[in-house]
XYZ file of C-alpha atoms in Angstrom:
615
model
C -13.749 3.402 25.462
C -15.466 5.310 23.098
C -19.300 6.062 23.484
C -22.409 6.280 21.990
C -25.458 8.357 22.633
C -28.928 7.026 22.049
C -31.094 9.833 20.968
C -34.505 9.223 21.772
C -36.439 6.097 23.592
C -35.507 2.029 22.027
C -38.221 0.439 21.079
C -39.451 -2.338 22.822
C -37.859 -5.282 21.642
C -35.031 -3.591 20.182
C -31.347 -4.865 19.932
C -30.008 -1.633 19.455
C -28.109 -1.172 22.662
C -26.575 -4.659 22.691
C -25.650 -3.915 19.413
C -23.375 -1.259 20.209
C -21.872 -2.414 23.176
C -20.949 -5.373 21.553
C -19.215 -3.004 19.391
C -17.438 -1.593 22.207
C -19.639 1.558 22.499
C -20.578 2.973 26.266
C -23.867 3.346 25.683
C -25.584 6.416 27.002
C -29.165 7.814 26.540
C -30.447 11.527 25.567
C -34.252 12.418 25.442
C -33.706 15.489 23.420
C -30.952 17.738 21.385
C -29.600 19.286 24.196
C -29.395 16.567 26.613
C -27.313 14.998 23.363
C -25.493 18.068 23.457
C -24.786 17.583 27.357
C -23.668 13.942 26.605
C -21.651 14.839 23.830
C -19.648 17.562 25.864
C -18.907 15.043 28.888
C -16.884 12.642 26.632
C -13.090 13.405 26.457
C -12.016 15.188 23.224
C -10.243 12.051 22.354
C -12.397 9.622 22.254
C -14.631 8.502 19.515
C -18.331 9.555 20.241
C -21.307 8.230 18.024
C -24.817 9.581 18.258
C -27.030 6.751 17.459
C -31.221 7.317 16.392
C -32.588 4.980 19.327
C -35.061 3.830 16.472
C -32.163 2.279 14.363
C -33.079 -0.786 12.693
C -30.358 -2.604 10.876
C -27.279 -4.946 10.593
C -24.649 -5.076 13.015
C -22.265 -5.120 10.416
C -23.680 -1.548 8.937
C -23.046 -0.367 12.079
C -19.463 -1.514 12.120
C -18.858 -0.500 9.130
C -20.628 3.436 10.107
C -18.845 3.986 13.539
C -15.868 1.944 13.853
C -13.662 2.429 10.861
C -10.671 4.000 12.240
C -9.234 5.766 8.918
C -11.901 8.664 8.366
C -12.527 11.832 10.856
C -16.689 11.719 10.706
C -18.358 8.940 9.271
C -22.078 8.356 9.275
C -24.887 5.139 7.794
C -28.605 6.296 8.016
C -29.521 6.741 11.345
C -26.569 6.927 12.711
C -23.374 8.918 12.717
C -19.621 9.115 14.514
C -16.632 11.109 15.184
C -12.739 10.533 15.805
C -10.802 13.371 17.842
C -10.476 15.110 14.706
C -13.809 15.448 13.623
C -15.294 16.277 17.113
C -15.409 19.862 16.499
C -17.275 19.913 13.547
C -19.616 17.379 15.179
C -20.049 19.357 18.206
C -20.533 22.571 16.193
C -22.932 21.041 13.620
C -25.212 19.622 17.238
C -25.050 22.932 19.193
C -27.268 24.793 15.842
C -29.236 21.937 15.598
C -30.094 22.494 19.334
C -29.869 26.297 19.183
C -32.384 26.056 15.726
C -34.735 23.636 17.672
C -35.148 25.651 20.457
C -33.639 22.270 22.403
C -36.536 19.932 22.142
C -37.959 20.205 18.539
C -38.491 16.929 17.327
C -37.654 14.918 20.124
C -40.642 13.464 20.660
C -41.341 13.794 16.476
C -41.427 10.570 14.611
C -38.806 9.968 12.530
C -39.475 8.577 8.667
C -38.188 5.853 6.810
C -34.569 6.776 6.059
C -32.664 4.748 3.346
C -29.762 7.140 2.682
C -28.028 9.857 4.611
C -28.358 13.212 3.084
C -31.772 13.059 1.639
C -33.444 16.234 3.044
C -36.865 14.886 2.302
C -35.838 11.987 4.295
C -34.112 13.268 7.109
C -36.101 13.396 10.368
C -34.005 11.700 12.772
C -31.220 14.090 15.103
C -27.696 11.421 13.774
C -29.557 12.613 9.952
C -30.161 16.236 10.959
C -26.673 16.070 11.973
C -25.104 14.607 8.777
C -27.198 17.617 6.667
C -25.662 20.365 8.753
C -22.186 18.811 8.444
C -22.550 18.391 4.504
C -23.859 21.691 4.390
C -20.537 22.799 6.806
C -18.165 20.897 3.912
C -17.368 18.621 5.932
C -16.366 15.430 4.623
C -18.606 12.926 5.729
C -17.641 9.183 4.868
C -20.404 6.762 3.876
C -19.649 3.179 3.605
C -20.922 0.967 0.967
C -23.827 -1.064 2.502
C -24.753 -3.249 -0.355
C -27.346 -5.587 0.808
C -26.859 -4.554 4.494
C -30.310 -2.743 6.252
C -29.533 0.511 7.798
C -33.044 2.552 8.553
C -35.012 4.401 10.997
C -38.783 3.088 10.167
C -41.158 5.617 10.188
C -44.141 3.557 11.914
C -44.589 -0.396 13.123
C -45.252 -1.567 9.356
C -42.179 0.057 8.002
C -40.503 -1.017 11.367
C -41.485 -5.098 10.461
C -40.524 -4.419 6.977
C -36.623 -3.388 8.255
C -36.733 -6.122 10.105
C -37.385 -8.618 7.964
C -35.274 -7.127 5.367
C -32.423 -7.894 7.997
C -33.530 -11.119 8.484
C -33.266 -11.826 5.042
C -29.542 -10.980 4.916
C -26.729 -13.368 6.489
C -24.904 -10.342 7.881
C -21.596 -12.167 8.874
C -21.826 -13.713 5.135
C -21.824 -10.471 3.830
C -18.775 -9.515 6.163
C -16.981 -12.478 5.744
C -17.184 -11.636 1.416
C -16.359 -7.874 2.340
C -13.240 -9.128 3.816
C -11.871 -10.383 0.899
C -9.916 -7.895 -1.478
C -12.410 -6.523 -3.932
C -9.694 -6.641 -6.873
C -7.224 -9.266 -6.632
C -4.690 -11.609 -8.661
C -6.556 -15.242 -10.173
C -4.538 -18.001 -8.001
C -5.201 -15.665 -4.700
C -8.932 -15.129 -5.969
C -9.921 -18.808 -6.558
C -7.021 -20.664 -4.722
C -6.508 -18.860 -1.218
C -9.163 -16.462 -0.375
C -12.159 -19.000 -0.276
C -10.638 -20.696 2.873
C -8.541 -17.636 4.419
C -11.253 -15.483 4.940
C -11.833 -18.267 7.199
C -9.027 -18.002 9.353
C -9.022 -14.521 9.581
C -12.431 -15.230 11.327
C -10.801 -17.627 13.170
C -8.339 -14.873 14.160
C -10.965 -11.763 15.250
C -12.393 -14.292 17.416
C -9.534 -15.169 19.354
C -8.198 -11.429 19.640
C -4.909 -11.616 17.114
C -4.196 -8.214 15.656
C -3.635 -7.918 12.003
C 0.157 -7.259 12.996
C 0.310 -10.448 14.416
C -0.608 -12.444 11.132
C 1.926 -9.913 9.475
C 4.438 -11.144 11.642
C 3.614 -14.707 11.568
C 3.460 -14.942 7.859
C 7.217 -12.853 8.162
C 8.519 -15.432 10.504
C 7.150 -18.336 7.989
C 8.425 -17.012 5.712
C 12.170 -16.581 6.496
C 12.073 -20.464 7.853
C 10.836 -21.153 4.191
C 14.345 -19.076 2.743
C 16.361 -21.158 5.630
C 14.964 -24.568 4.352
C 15.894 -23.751 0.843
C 19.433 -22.335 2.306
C 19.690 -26.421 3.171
C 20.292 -26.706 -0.544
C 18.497 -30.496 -0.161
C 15.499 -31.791 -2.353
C 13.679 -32.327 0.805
C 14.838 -28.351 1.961
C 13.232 -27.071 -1.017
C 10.377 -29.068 -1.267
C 9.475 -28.203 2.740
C 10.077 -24.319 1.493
C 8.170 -24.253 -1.250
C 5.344 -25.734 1.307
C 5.865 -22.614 4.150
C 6.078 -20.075 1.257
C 2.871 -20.936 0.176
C 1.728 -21.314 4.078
C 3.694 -17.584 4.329
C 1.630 -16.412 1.250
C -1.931 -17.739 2.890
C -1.548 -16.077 6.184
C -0.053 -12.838 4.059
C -3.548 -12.916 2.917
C -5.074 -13.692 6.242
C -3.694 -10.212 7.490
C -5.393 -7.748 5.319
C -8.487 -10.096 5.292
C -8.321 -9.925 9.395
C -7.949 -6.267 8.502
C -10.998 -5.728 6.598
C -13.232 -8.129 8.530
C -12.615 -6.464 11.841
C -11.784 -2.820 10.548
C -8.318 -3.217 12.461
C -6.635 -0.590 10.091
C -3.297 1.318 11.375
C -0.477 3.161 10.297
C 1.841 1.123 11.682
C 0.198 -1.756 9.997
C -0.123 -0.998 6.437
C 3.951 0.121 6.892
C 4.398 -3.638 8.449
C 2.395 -5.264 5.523
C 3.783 -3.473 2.805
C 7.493 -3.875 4.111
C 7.002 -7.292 5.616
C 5.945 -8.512 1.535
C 9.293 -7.572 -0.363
C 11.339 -8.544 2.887
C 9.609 -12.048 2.772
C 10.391 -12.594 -1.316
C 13.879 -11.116 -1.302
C 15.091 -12.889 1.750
C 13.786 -15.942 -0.225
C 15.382 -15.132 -3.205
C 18.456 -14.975 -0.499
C 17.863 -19.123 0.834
C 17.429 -20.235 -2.955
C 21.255 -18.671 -4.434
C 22.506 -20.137 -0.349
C 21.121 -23.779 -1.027
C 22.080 -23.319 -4.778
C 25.604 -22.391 -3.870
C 25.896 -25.759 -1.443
C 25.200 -27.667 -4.546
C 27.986 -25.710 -6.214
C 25.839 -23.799 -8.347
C 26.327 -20.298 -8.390
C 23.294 -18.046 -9.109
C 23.805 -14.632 -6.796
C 24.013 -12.995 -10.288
C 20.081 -14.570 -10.779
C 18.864 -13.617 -7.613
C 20.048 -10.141 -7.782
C 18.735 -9.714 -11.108
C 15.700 -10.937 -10.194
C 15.771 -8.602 -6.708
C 16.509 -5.453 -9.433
C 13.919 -6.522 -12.209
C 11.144 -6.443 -9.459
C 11.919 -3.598 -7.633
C 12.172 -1.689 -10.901
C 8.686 -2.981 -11.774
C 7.463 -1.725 -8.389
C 8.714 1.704 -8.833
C 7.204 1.789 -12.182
C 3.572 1.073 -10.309
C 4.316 3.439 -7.561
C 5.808 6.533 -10.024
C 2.755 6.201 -12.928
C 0.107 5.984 -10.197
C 1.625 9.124 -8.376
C 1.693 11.216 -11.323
C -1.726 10.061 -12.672
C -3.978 9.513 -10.051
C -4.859 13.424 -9.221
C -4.400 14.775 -13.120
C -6.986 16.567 -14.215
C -8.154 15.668 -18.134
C -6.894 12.315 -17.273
C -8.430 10.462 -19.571
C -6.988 8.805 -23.290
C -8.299 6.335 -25.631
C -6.139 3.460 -24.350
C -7.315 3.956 -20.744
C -10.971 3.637 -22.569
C -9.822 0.729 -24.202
C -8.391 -1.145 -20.991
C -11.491 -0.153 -18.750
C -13.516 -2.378 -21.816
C -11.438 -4.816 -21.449
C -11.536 -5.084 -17.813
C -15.540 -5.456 -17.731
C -14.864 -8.450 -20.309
C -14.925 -11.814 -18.628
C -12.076 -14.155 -19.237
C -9.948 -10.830 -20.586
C -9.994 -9.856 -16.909
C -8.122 -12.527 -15.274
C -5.864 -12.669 -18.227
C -4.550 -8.866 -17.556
C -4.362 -9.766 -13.764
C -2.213 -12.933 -14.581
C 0.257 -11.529 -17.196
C 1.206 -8.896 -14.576
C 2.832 -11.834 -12.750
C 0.680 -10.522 -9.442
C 2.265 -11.799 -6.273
C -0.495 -14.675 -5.349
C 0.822 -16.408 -9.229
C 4.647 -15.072 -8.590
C 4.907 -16.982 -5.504
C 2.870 -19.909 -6.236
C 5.222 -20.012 -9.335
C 8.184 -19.492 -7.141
C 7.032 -22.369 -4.654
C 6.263 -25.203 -7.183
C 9.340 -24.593 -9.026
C 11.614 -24.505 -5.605
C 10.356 -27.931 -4.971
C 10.355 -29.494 -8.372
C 13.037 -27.790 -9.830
C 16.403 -26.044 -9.225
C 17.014 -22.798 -8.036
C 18.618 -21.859 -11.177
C 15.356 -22.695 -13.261
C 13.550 -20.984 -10.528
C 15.190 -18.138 -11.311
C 14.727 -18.563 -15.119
C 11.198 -18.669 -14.966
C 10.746 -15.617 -12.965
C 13.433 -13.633 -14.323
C 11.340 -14.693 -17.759
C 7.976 -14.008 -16.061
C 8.697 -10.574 -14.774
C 10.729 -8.987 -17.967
C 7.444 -10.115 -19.706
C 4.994 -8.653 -16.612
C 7.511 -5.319 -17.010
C 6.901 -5.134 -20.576
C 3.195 -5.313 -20.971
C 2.634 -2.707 -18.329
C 5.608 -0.145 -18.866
C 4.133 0.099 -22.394
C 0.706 0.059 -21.581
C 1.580 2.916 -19.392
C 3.710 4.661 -21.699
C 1.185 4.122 -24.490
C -2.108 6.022 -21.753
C 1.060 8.738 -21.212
C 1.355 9.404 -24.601
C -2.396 9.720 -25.754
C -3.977 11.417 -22.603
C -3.750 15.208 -22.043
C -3.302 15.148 -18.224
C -2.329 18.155 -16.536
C -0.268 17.309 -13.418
C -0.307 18.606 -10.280
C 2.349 20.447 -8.407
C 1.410 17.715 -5.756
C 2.236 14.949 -8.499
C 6.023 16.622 -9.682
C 6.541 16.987 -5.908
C 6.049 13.126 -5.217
C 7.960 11.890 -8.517
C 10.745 14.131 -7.461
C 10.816 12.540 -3.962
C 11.027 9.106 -5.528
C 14.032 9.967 -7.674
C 16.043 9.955 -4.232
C 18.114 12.655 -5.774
C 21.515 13.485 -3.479
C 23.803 16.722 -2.527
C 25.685 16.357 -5.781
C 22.188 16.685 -7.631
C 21.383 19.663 -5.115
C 24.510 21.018 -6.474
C 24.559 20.928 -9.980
C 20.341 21.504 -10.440
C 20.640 25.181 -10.639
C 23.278 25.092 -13.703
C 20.560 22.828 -15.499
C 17.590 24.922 -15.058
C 18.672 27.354 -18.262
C 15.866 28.266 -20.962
C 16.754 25.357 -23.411
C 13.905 22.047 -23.933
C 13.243 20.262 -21.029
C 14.671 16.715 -21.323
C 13.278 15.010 -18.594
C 12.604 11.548 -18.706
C 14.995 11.372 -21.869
C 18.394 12.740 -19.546
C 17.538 9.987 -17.423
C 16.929 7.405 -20.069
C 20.318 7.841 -21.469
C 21.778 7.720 -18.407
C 20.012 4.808 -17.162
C 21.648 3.252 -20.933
C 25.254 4.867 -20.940
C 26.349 3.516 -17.452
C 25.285 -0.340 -17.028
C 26.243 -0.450 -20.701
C 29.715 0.851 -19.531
C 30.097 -0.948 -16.884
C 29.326 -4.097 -18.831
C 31.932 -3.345 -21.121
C 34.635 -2.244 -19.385
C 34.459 -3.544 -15.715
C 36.009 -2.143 -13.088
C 37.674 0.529 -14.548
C 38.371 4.701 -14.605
C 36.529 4.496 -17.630
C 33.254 3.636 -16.051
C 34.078 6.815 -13.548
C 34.091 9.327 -16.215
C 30.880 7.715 -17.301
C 29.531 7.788 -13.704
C 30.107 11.428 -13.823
C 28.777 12.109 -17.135
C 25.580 10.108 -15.251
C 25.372 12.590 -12.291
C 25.192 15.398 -14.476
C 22.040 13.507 -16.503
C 20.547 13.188 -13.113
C 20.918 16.680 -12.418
C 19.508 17.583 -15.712
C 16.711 15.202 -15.673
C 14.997 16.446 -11.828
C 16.078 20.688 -13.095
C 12.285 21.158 -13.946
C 9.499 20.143 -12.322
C 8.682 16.199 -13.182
C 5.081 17.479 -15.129
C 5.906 15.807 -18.659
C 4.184 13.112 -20.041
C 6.457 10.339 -19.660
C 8.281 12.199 -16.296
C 6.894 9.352 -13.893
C 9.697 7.046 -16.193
C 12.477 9.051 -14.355
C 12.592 7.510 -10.749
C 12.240 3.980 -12.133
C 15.199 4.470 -14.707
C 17.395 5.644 -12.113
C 16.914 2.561 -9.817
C 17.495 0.278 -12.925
C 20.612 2.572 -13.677
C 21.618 2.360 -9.873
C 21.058 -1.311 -9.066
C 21.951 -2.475 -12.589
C 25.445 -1.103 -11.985
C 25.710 -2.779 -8.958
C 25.033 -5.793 -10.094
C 27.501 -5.599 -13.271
C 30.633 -4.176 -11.647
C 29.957 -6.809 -8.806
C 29.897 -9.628 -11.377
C 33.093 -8.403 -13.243
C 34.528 -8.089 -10.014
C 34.679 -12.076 -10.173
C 35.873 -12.441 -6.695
C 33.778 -15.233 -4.677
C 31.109 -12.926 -2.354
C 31.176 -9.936 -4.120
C 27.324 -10.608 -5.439
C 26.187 -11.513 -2.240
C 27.405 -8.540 -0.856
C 26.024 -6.052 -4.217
C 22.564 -8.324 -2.737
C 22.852 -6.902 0.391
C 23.368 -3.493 -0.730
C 20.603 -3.041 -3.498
C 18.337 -4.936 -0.595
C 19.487 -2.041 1.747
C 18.691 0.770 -0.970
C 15.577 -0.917 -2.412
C 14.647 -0.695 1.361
C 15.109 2.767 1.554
C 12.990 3.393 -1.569
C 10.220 0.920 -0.848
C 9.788 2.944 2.527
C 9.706 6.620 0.739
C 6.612 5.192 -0.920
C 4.766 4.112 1.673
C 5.309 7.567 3.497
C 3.959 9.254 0.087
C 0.912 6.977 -0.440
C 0.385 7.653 3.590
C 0.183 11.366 3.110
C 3.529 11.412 5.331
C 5.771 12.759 3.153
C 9.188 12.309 2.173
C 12.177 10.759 4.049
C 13.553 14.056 5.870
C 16.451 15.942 3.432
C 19.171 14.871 5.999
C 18.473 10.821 5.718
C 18.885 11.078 1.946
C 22.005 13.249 2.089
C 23.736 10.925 4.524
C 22.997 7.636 2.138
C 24.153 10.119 -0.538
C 21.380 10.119 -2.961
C 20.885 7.437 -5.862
C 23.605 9.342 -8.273
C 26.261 9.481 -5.539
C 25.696 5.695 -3.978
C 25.962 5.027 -7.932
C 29.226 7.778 -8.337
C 30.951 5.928 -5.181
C 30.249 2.258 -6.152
C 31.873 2.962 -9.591
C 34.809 4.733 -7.443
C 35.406 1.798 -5.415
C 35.635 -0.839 -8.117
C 38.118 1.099 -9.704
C 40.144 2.058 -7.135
C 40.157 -1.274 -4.961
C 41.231 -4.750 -5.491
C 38.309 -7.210 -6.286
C 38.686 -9.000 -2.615
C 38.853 -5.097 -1.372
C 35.954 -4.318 -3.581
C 33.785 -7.150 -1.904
C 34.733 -5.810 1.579
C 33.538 -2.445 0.693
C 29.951 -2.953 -0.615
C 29.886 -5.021 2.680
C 30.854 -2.430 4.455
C 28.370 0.026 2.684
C 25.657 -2.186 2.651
C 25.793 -2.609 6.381
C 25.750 1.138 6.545
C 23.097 2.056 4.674
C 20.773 -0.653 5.820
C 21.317 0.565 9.828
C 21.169 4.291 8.801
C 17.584 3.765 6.610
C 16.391 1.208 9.140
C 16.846 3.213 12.545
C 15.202 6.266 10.722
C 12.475 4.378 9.076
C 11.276 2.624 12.283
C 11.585 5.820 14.634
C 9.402 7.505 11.851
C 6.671 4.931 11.607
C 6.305 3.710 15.426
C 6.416 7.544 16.128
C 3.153 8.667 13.833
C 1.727 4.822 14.863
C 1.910 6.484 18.139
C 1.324 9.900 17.723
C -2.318 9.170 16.489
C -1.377 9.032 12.438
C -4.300 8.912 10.367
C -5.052 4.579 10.022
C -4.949 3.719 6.541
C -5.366 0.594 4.450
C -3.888 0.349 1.112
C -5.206 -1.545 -1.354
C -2.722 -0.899 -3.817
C -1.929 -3.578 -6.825
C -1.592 -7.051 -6.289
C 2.027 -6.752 -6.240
C-alpha cells in the first residue's frame, strides 16, 4: 500500500486525510522535517510514498492526478508531491538538505502562503513545495499534471482558506474527470458518436473494479464473435456482426477511457490495446472473405489487400513519427501550414476524417457488412484507405522535403529496427557502405517497384528469383548508411509493401483454391511481428532481440524464400508451404513477444499510455 505523510497539523474541518485514503494512501502524520524524514525512511523502497502539506485544499481529482499516475518517477501538484521506487532517492536526498538546511524544525510551525503553482520560489512555503524546488534545482524531472479548472492550494490564512474552498465548490470535480477521460484528440464519429456515452461506462467500470485489460479483452472477445457471425455468410450473420463490431469498437473505447479516468496505465496494457486493435480488424477482415466464400464469392485477394494497404499505412505513421519527433530544426512551411489548418474549425474534422481514422473505418466497415456484400465492403475500404494513404504519405513527404531536420542517431537507430532487415542483409551491408551517393529511400523504392511488378508479370517463376535477388541486394544497399535522409523514414514502409505485396501476387497466380488464405495467414503472422517491434520502440524497450529476427529470416529473406517456393513447388505444394511458414512464424514471434511483454509487465516496466493516432 503505498503511503502518505501529512506534514504539519489538518485543519479543523479538513477532508484531507479521507481524501487520501480514499486514494489508497496509508496515511501517516509528521510535525516537522525530520520526523518527515523518519516517516519517509520507514516505508519500503518500493513503495510509492507521497508527502502531503496537511493544509492542502483542493480537488480529489488534482490529487489523483499528482500522486497516483503510475507512468512518471516523481510527480508533484501544489502542495503536494510523490515518488515511485525510482524516484525515491532523489526524494529522500532532496528531504534530508531540506532538514539538514532547517536545522530540523524551521518552518514547521511557519505558515505556509497561498500556493497556485509548484516551483514559484516566491510562493513556496510549504515542506511537499520546498521539496519540489530542491528537486528542480537537483534536475530532476518533476511531472506536473495539467489541472485546468481543478483547485490545488495551500491557503495562506482563513480568508484565502474560504476562498480555496469555494473555488472547489464551484468545480464538479468528477465532471471534469469524467471529460479528462476522453481522448483529447480523436477521429469525428468516435468524438460525437461514442465517447459522449462511453465515458459512461468506463465509470460504470472503475466502480465495479474491472481493469482496463479486462475491457481490452472483452472488446477482443466481441469482436472475434462479430468475424464468426459474418463467417455465417447469412444476411442476418452480417447484419448481427456489423452490430458487435460496433459494440467491439465502443468498449475499445471504453478501455483507454477506463484508463484515463482511473489512471490504470501499464505496460502490459498499452501492448494488449495496441495488439488487441489490428487483431480485432484483421480477424474481421478474416469472417467477411469466410461468409463471402459460402456464398461462392471469392474475395481472399480483397481482404489481403486490404490487410497489406493498412498495415503499410501504419508503418508509414509509425516510421515518419520516429524519425521526426526528436529532430532538431524540425520545422517547414507545410508543417506551418497544417498547424493553421488544424486551429480552423470545420477544416479540423475534415483532416481527421480523410485519414479514414479507425472510429469512421469501422463504422464504415459495420454498416456496409450489414447492408452490403463483403465484396463492396471491401471496395469501399480498399477505396477509402488508398485515398487515406495518399493524402498523408504526401503530406509527409511534402514536410520531409521542405524542413531542415537534423536526425538523431536515436531516430536512424529506430527506422533501421523497423526495416526488420535479416542475415542476408547483415551479410551483404558492408559491400554497400563504399564512398559513392547514398541512395537510401530510392534503393528501396525500386525495389519495393521491380519485385511485385515481377511477380505480377511473370508468376511463379525463376524469373521472379533473379529479381528477388536483385531485391536483397537493394535492401542491403538501402539500410548501408545510417537512415538520416530526408525521405529515409519511406524505407521500412516500402519494404513491407514490397514484402506483403509479393505475397499476395505470387499467391494469386498460384490459382490453387487456399493459397490466399494461407498468404493471409502469413502476412497476418509478419504484420504481427512488425506491429509488436513498434510498440517495444514507442515503449522505450527496444528492438526485438537480433536472434528472433534472424530465425524469421528478416523481411528480404521471408521475401527471397516465398519467391523460392513458388517457383520451385507445385501450386497445391505452394499452398501447403506458406501454411506451413505461416504457422511458423506466427508461434516463433508470438512465444517471444508474450515472454517479452508479461516479463517487463512484471519486472516493474515503466507504465505507459500511448496516445498515438487514431488509427
Amino acid at each position: 500500500m503505498p503511503t502518505a505523510i501529512l506534514t504539519g497539523q489538518p485543519v479543523p474541518g479538513s477532508s484531507i486525510e479521507s481524501d487520501l485514503r480514499d486514494l489508497g494512501f496509508d496515511v501517516r502524520t509528521a510535525s516537522d522535517p525530520a520526523d518527515a524524514e523518519a516517516l519517509l525512511a520507514a516505508v519500503p523502497g518500493e513503495e510509492r510514498v507521497a508527502l502531503v502539506d496537511a493544509h492542502f485544499v483542493g480537488h480529489p481529482h488534482a490529487l489523483r492526478l499528482g500522486l497516483t499516475d503510475p507512468r512518471f518517477p516523481l510527480a508533484a501538484v501544489p502542495g503536494a508531491v510523490t515518488a515511485r521506487a525510482e524516484g525515491r532517492q532523489a526524494l529522500t536526498r532532496a528531504l534530508a538538505r531540506e532538514t539538514s538546511a532547517a536545522g530540523g524544525t524551521a518552518h514547521a510551525g511557519a505558515p505556509a502562503r497561498t500556493t497556485l503553482s509548484v516551483g514559484d520560489p516566491a510562493g513556496v512555503d510549504s515542506l511537499a513545495d520546498r521539496i519540489v524546488t530542491a528537486l528542480d534545482a537537483d534536475g530532476a524531472t518533476v511531472h506536473r499534471p495539467e489541472l485546468g479548472s481543478l483547485v490545488a492550494a495551500v491557503p495562506a490564512d482563513p480568508q484565502a482558506r474560504n476562498e480555496a474552498r469555494q473555488a472547489v465548490a464551484a468545480v464538479d470535480d468528477e465532471a471534469v474527470r469524467l471529460k479528462s477521460a476522453v481522448k483529447a484528440r480523436d477521429g469525428f464519429f468516435t468524438t460525437f458518436f461514442i465517447s459522449p456515452y462511453s465515458r459512461y461506462i468506463a465509470r460504470w467500470c472503475a466502480r465495479r473494479g474491472l481493469t482496463p485489460n479486462q475491457v481490452t479483452t472483452a472488446s477482443l472477445l466481441t469482436a472475434l464473435i462479430a468475424a464468426s457471425c459474418a463467417a455465417t455468410g447469412t444476411r442476418a450473420g452480417f447484419v448481427a456482426a456489423g452490430v458487435l463490431l460496433i459494440v467491439s469498437f465502443v468498449l475499445d473505447c471504453t478501455d483507454g477511457q477506463l484508463a484515463r479516468y482511473s489512471l490504470q496505465y501499464s505496460t502490459l496494457g498499452a501492448w494488449l490495446d495496441a495488439t488487441f486493435d489490428r487483431a480485432k480488424e484483421y480477424a474481421y477482415y478474416a469472417g467477411l472473405a469466410l461468409g463471402a466464400a459460402r456464398g461462392g464469392d471469392d474475395v481472399w485477394a480483397l481482404a489481403l489487400g486490404a490487410m497489406v494497404l493498412q498495415t503499410c499505412r501504419h508503418v508509414v505513421d509509425f516510421s515518419f513519427n520516429e524519425a521526426n519527433h526528436d529532430a532538431t530544426a524540425n520545422t517547414s512551411p507545410t508543417a506551418a501550414l497544417s498547424d493553421k489548418l488544424d486551429s480552423v474549425g470545420w477544416t479540423v474534422w475534415v483532416r481527421r476524417m480523410i485519414v479514414l481514422p479507425i472510429g469512421e473505418r469501422w463504422a464504415m466497415i459495420a454498416v456496409l457488412t450489414a447492408a452490403t456484400t463483403p465484396r463492396i465492403t471491401f471496395y469501399a475500404l480498399l477505396a477509402g484507405c488508398a485515398l487515406a494513404a495518399t493524402y498523408t504519405t504526401a503530406g509527409r513527404v511534402l514536410r520531409s522535403l521542405t524542413r531542415r531536420a537534423e536526425r538523431t542517431d536515436r531516430a536512424a537507430q529506430a527506422l533501421a529496427d523497423l526495416a526488420d532487415s535479416g542475415p542476408l542483409v547483415e551479410l551483404l551491408t558492408p559491400f554497400c557502405r563504399g564512398k559513392g551517393p547514398r541512395l537510401g529511400w530510392l534503393s528501396a523504392a525500386a525495389g519495393a517497384v521491380l519485385l511485385p511488378l515481377a511477380a505480377w508479370v511473370w508468376g511463379p517463376n525463376w524469373w521472379v528469383v533473379l529479381i528477388a535477388g536483385l531485391y536483397v541486394l537493394l535492401s542491403a544497399e538501402a539500410v548501408a548508411h545510417p537512415l538520416k535522409g530526408a525521405l529515409d523514414w519511406l524505407v521500412p514502409p516500402l519494404f513491407r509493401a514490397a514484402e506483403y505485396g509479393t505475397v499476395l501476387i505470387l499467391a494469386a497466380k498460384s490459382d490453387v483454391n487456399g493459397a490466399l488464405p494461407a498468404a493471409f495467414g502469413l502476412v497476418a503472422a509478419v504484420a504481427y511481428h512488425h506491429y509488436d517491434t513498434v510498440y517495444r520502440i514507442r515503449g522505450d524497450a527496444g528492438a526485438p532481440p537480433a536472434w528472433l529476427v534472424r530465425a524469421v529470416g528478416g523481411q528480404e529473406g521471408r521475401t527471397l524464400l516465398v519467391t523460392v517456393l513458388a517457383a520451385l513447388l507445385t501450386a497445391a505444394q505452394f499452398k501447403v508451404a506458406l501454411t506451413v511458414l505461416a504457422v511458423a512464424v506466427a508461434l516463433v514471434v508470438l512465444v517471444e513477444s508474450i515472454r517479452f511483454w508479461v516479463a517487463a509487465h512484471q519486472g516493474g516496466a515503466p507504465a505507459v499510455h500511448d496516445e498515438g493516432e487514431p488509427a
